[in-house]
mmCIF file of N, CA and C in Angstrom:
data_model
loop_
_atom_site.group_PDB
_atom_site.id
_atom_site.type_symbol
_atom_site.label_atom_id
_atom_site.label_comp_id
_atom_site.label_asym_id
_atom_site.label_seq_id
_atom_site.Cartn_x
_atom_site.Cartn_y
_atom_site.Cartn_z
ATOM 1 N N MET A 1 -20.374 140.364 273.013
ATOM 2 C CA MET A 1 -19.713 139.215 272.610
ATOM 3 C C MET A 1 -18.189 139.560 272.531
ATOM 4 N N ARG A 2 -17.810 140.762 272.176
ATOM 5 C CA ARG A 2 -16.416 141.062 272.057
ATOM 6 C C ARG A 2 -15.780 140.983 273.379
ATOM 7 N N SER A 3 -16.322 141.436 274.456
ATOM 8 C CA SER A 3 -15.685 141.451 275.758
ATOM 9 C C SER A 3 -15.502 139.886 276.192
ATOM 10 N N LEU A 4 -16.260 139.084 275.745
ATOM 11 C CA LEU A 4 -16.035 137.591 276.148
ATOM 12 C C LEU A 4 -14.830 137.034 275.360
ATOM 13 N N LEU A 5 -14.710 137.401 274.006
ATOM 14 C CA LEU A 5 -13.820 136.713 273.236
ATOM 15 C C LEU A 5 -12.524 137.520 272.991
ATOM 16 N N GLU A 6 -12.528 138.762 273.067
ATOM 17 C CA GLU A 6 -11.325 139.515 272.864
ATOM 18 C C GLU A 6 -10.398 139.478 274.143
ATOM 19 N N THR A 7 -9.709 138.390 274.306
ATOM 20 C CA THR A 7 -8.896 138.190 275.392
ATOM 21 C C THR A 7 -7.491 137.910 274.997
ATOM 22 N N GLU A 8 -6.582 138.013 275.890
ATOM 23 C CA GLU A 8 -5.130 137.850 275.601
ATOM 24 C C GLU A 8 -4.850 136.460 274.894
ATOM 25 N N GLU A 9 -5.576 135.380 275.432
ATOM 26 C CA GLU A 9 -5.316 134.198 274.924
ATOM 27 C C GLU A 9 -5.876 133.822 273.501
ATOM 28 N N ASN A 10 -6.887 134.725 273.033
ATOM 29 C CA ASN A 10 -7.427 134.616 271.686
ATOM 30 C C ASN A 10 -6.773 135.446 270.825
ATOM 31 N N LEU A 11 -5.800 136.429 271.080
ATOM 32 C CA LEU A 11 -5.260 137.350 270.074
ATOM 33 C C LEU A 11 -4.600 136.396 269.004
ATOM 34 N N GLY A 12 -4.779 136.843 267.752
ATOM 35 C CA GLY A 12 -4.238 136.043 266.745
ATOM 36 C C GLY A 12 -5.092 134.911 266.134
ATOM 37 N N LYS A 13 -6.165 134.734 266.803
ATOM 38 C CA LYS A 13 -7.070 133.467 266.351
ATOM 39 C C LYS A 13 -8.188 134.046 265.399
ATOM 40 N N TYR A 14 -8.572 133.138 264.491
ATOM 41 C CA TYR A 14 -9.720 133.488 263.684
ATOM 42 C C TYR A 14 -11.071 133.082 264.475
ATOM 43 N N LEU A 15 -12.111 133.998 264.353
ATOM 44 C CA LEU A 15 -13.429 133.683 264.846
ATOM 45 C C LEU A 15 -14.326 133.433 263.777
ATOM 46 N N VAL A 16 -14.915 132.231 263.770
ATOM 47 C CA VAL A 16 -15.973 131.645 262.720
ATOM 48 C C VAL A 16 -17.183 131.611 263.445
ATOM 49 N N ILE A 17 -18.261 132.306 262.885
ATOM 50 C CA ILE A 17 -19.512 132.284 263.416
ATOM 51 C C ILE A 17 -20.625 131.779 262.599
ATOM 52 N N ASP A 18 -21.389 130.946 263.110
ATOM 53 C CA ASP A 18 -22.676 130.499 262.254
ATOM 54 C C ASP A 18 -23.779 131.522 262.647
ATOM 55 N N THR A 19 -24.130 132.275 261.710
ATOM 56 C CA THR A 19 -25.064 133.413 261.896
ATOM 57 C C THR A 19 -26.436 132.915 262.110
ATOM 58 N N ASP A 20 -26.776 131.666 261.703
ATOM 59 C CA ASP A 20 -28.106 131.117 262.051
ATOM 60 C C ASP A 20 -28.300 130.554 263.401
ATOM 61 N N SER A 21 -27.201 129.980 263.854
ATOM 62 C CA SER A 21 -27.300 129.320 265.242
ATOM 63 C C SER A 21 -26.601 130.088 266.320
ATOM 64 N N GLY A 22 -25.679 130.973 265.929
ATOM 65 C CA GLY A 22 -25.029 131.770 266.897
ATOM 66 C C GLY A 22 -23.751 130.921 267.533
ATOM 67 N N GLU A 23 -23.551 129.788 267.004
ATOM 68 C CA GLU A 23 -22.461 128.968 267.450
ATOM 69 C C GLU A 23 -21.206 129.493 266.833
ATOM 70 N N TYR A 24 -20.016 129.375 267.476
ATOM 71 C CA TYR A 24 -18.799 129.801 266.889
ATOM 72 C C TYR A 24 -17.601 128.808 267.355
ATOM 73 N N GLU A 25 -16.587 129.075 266.601
ATOM 74 C CA GLU A 25 -15.310 128.364 266.806
ATOM 75 C C GLU A 25 -14.220 129.371 266.762
ATOM 76 N N MET A 26 -13.136 129.154 267.543
ATOM 77 C CA MET A 26 -11.884 129.854 267.375
ATOM 78 C C MET A 26 -10.658 129.128 267.264
ATOM 79 N N ASP A 27 -9.734 129.505 266.401
ATOM 80 C CA ASP A 27 -8.545 128.798 266.148
ATOM 81 C C ASP A 27 -7.430 129.605 265.465
ATOM 82 N N THR A 28 -6.249 129.379 265.608
ATOM 83 C CA THR A 28 -5.227 129.944 264.878
ATOM 84 C C THR A 28 -5.169 129.576 263.368
ATOM 85 N N ASP A 29 -5.754 128.371 263.143
ATOM 86 C CA ASP A 29 -5.906 127.842 261.740
ATOM 87 C C ASP A 29 -7.349 128.043 261.314
ATOM 88 N N ARG A 30 -7.592 128.956 260.340
ATOM 89 C CA ARG A 30 -9.005 129.277 260.069
ATOM 90 C C ARG A 30 -9.745 128.028 259.509
ATOM 91 N N ALA A 31 -9.008 127.224 258.623
ATOM 92 C CA ALA A 31 -9.687 126.036 258.130
ATOM 93 C C ALA A 31 -10.196 125.058 259.071
ATOM 94 N N GLU A 32 -9.320 124.900 260.187
ATOM 95 C CA GLU A 32 -9.666 124.112 261.370
ATOM 96 C C GLU A 32 -10.924 124.645 262.099
ATOM 97 N N ALA A 33 -11.046 125.958 262.321
ATOM 98 C CA ALA A 33 -12.210 126.422 262.943
ATOM 99 C C ALA A 33 -13.440 126.210 262.170
ATOM 100 N N VAL A 34 -13.350 126.405 260.902
ATOM 101 C CA VAL A 34 -14.442 126.165 259.979
ATOM 102 C C VAL A 34 -14.890 124.786 259.944
ATOM 103 N N LEU A 35 -13.877 123.787 260.024
ATOM 104 C CA LEU A 35 -14.205 122.378 259.986
ATOM 105 C C LEU A 35 -14.916 121.971 261.298
ATOM 106 N N ARG A 36 -14.395 122.517 262.413
ATOM 107 C CA ARG A 36 -15.038 122.235 263.808
ATOM 108 C C ARG A 36 -16.463 122.721 263.777
ATOM 109 N N LEU A 37 -16.688 123.915 263.293
ATOM 110 C CA LEU A 37 -17.971 124.425 263.381
ATOM 111 C C LEU A 37 -18.936 123.713 262.407
ATOM 112 N N SER A 38 -18.490 123.184 261.296
ATOM 113 C CA SER A 38 -19.297 122.389 260.380
ATOM 114 C C SER A 38 -19.695 120.978 261.059
ATOM 115 N N ARG A 39 -18.782 120.478 261.956
ATOM 116 C CA ARG A 39 -19.131 119.277 262.590
ATOM 117 C C ARG A 39 -20.368 119.394 263.603
ATOM 118 N N HIS A 40 -20.552 120.624 264.156
ATOM 119 C CA HIS A 40 -21.656 120.838 264.915
ATOM 120 C C HIS A 40 -22.955 120.429 264.247
ATOM 121 N N HIS A 41 -23.039 120.724 262.959
ATOM 122 C CA HIS A 41 -24.306 120.474 262.161
ATOM 123 C C HIS A 41 -24.322 119.299 261.285
ATOM 124 N N ASN A 42 -23.183 118.740 261.159
ATOM 125 C CA ASN A 42 -22.900 117.602 260.086
ATOM 126 C C ASN A 42 -21.878 116.675 260.774
ATOM 127 N N PRO A 43 -22.155 115.703 261.636
ATOM 128 C CA PRO A 43 -21.352 114.841 262.377
ATOM 129 C C PRO A 43 -20.513 114.038 261.420
ATOM 130 N N ALA A 44 -21.087 113.788 260.173
ATOM 131 C CA ALA A 44 -20.392 112.896 259.136
ATOM 132 C C ALA A 44 -18.986 113.591 258.726
ATOM 133 N N HIS A 45 -18.845 114.874 258.989
ATOM 134 C CA HIS A 45 -17.526 115.419 258.654
ATOM 135 C C HIS A 45 -16.477 115.142 259.692
ATOM 136 N N SER A 46 -16.706 114.510 260.729
ATOM 137 C CA SER A 46 -15.810 114.092 261.853
ATOM 138 C C SER A 46 -14.716 113.228 261.278
#
């Protein structure tokens, strides 16, 4: 996974991983990444 995600464009971004599903989100804003990931499982947070 590191070789796919550790790219120049992703430097400085937070990686948030759902360990149950394996889904992930990346963003420079940690809260935004968490929010987007939570929307995968609970569309009511949209």
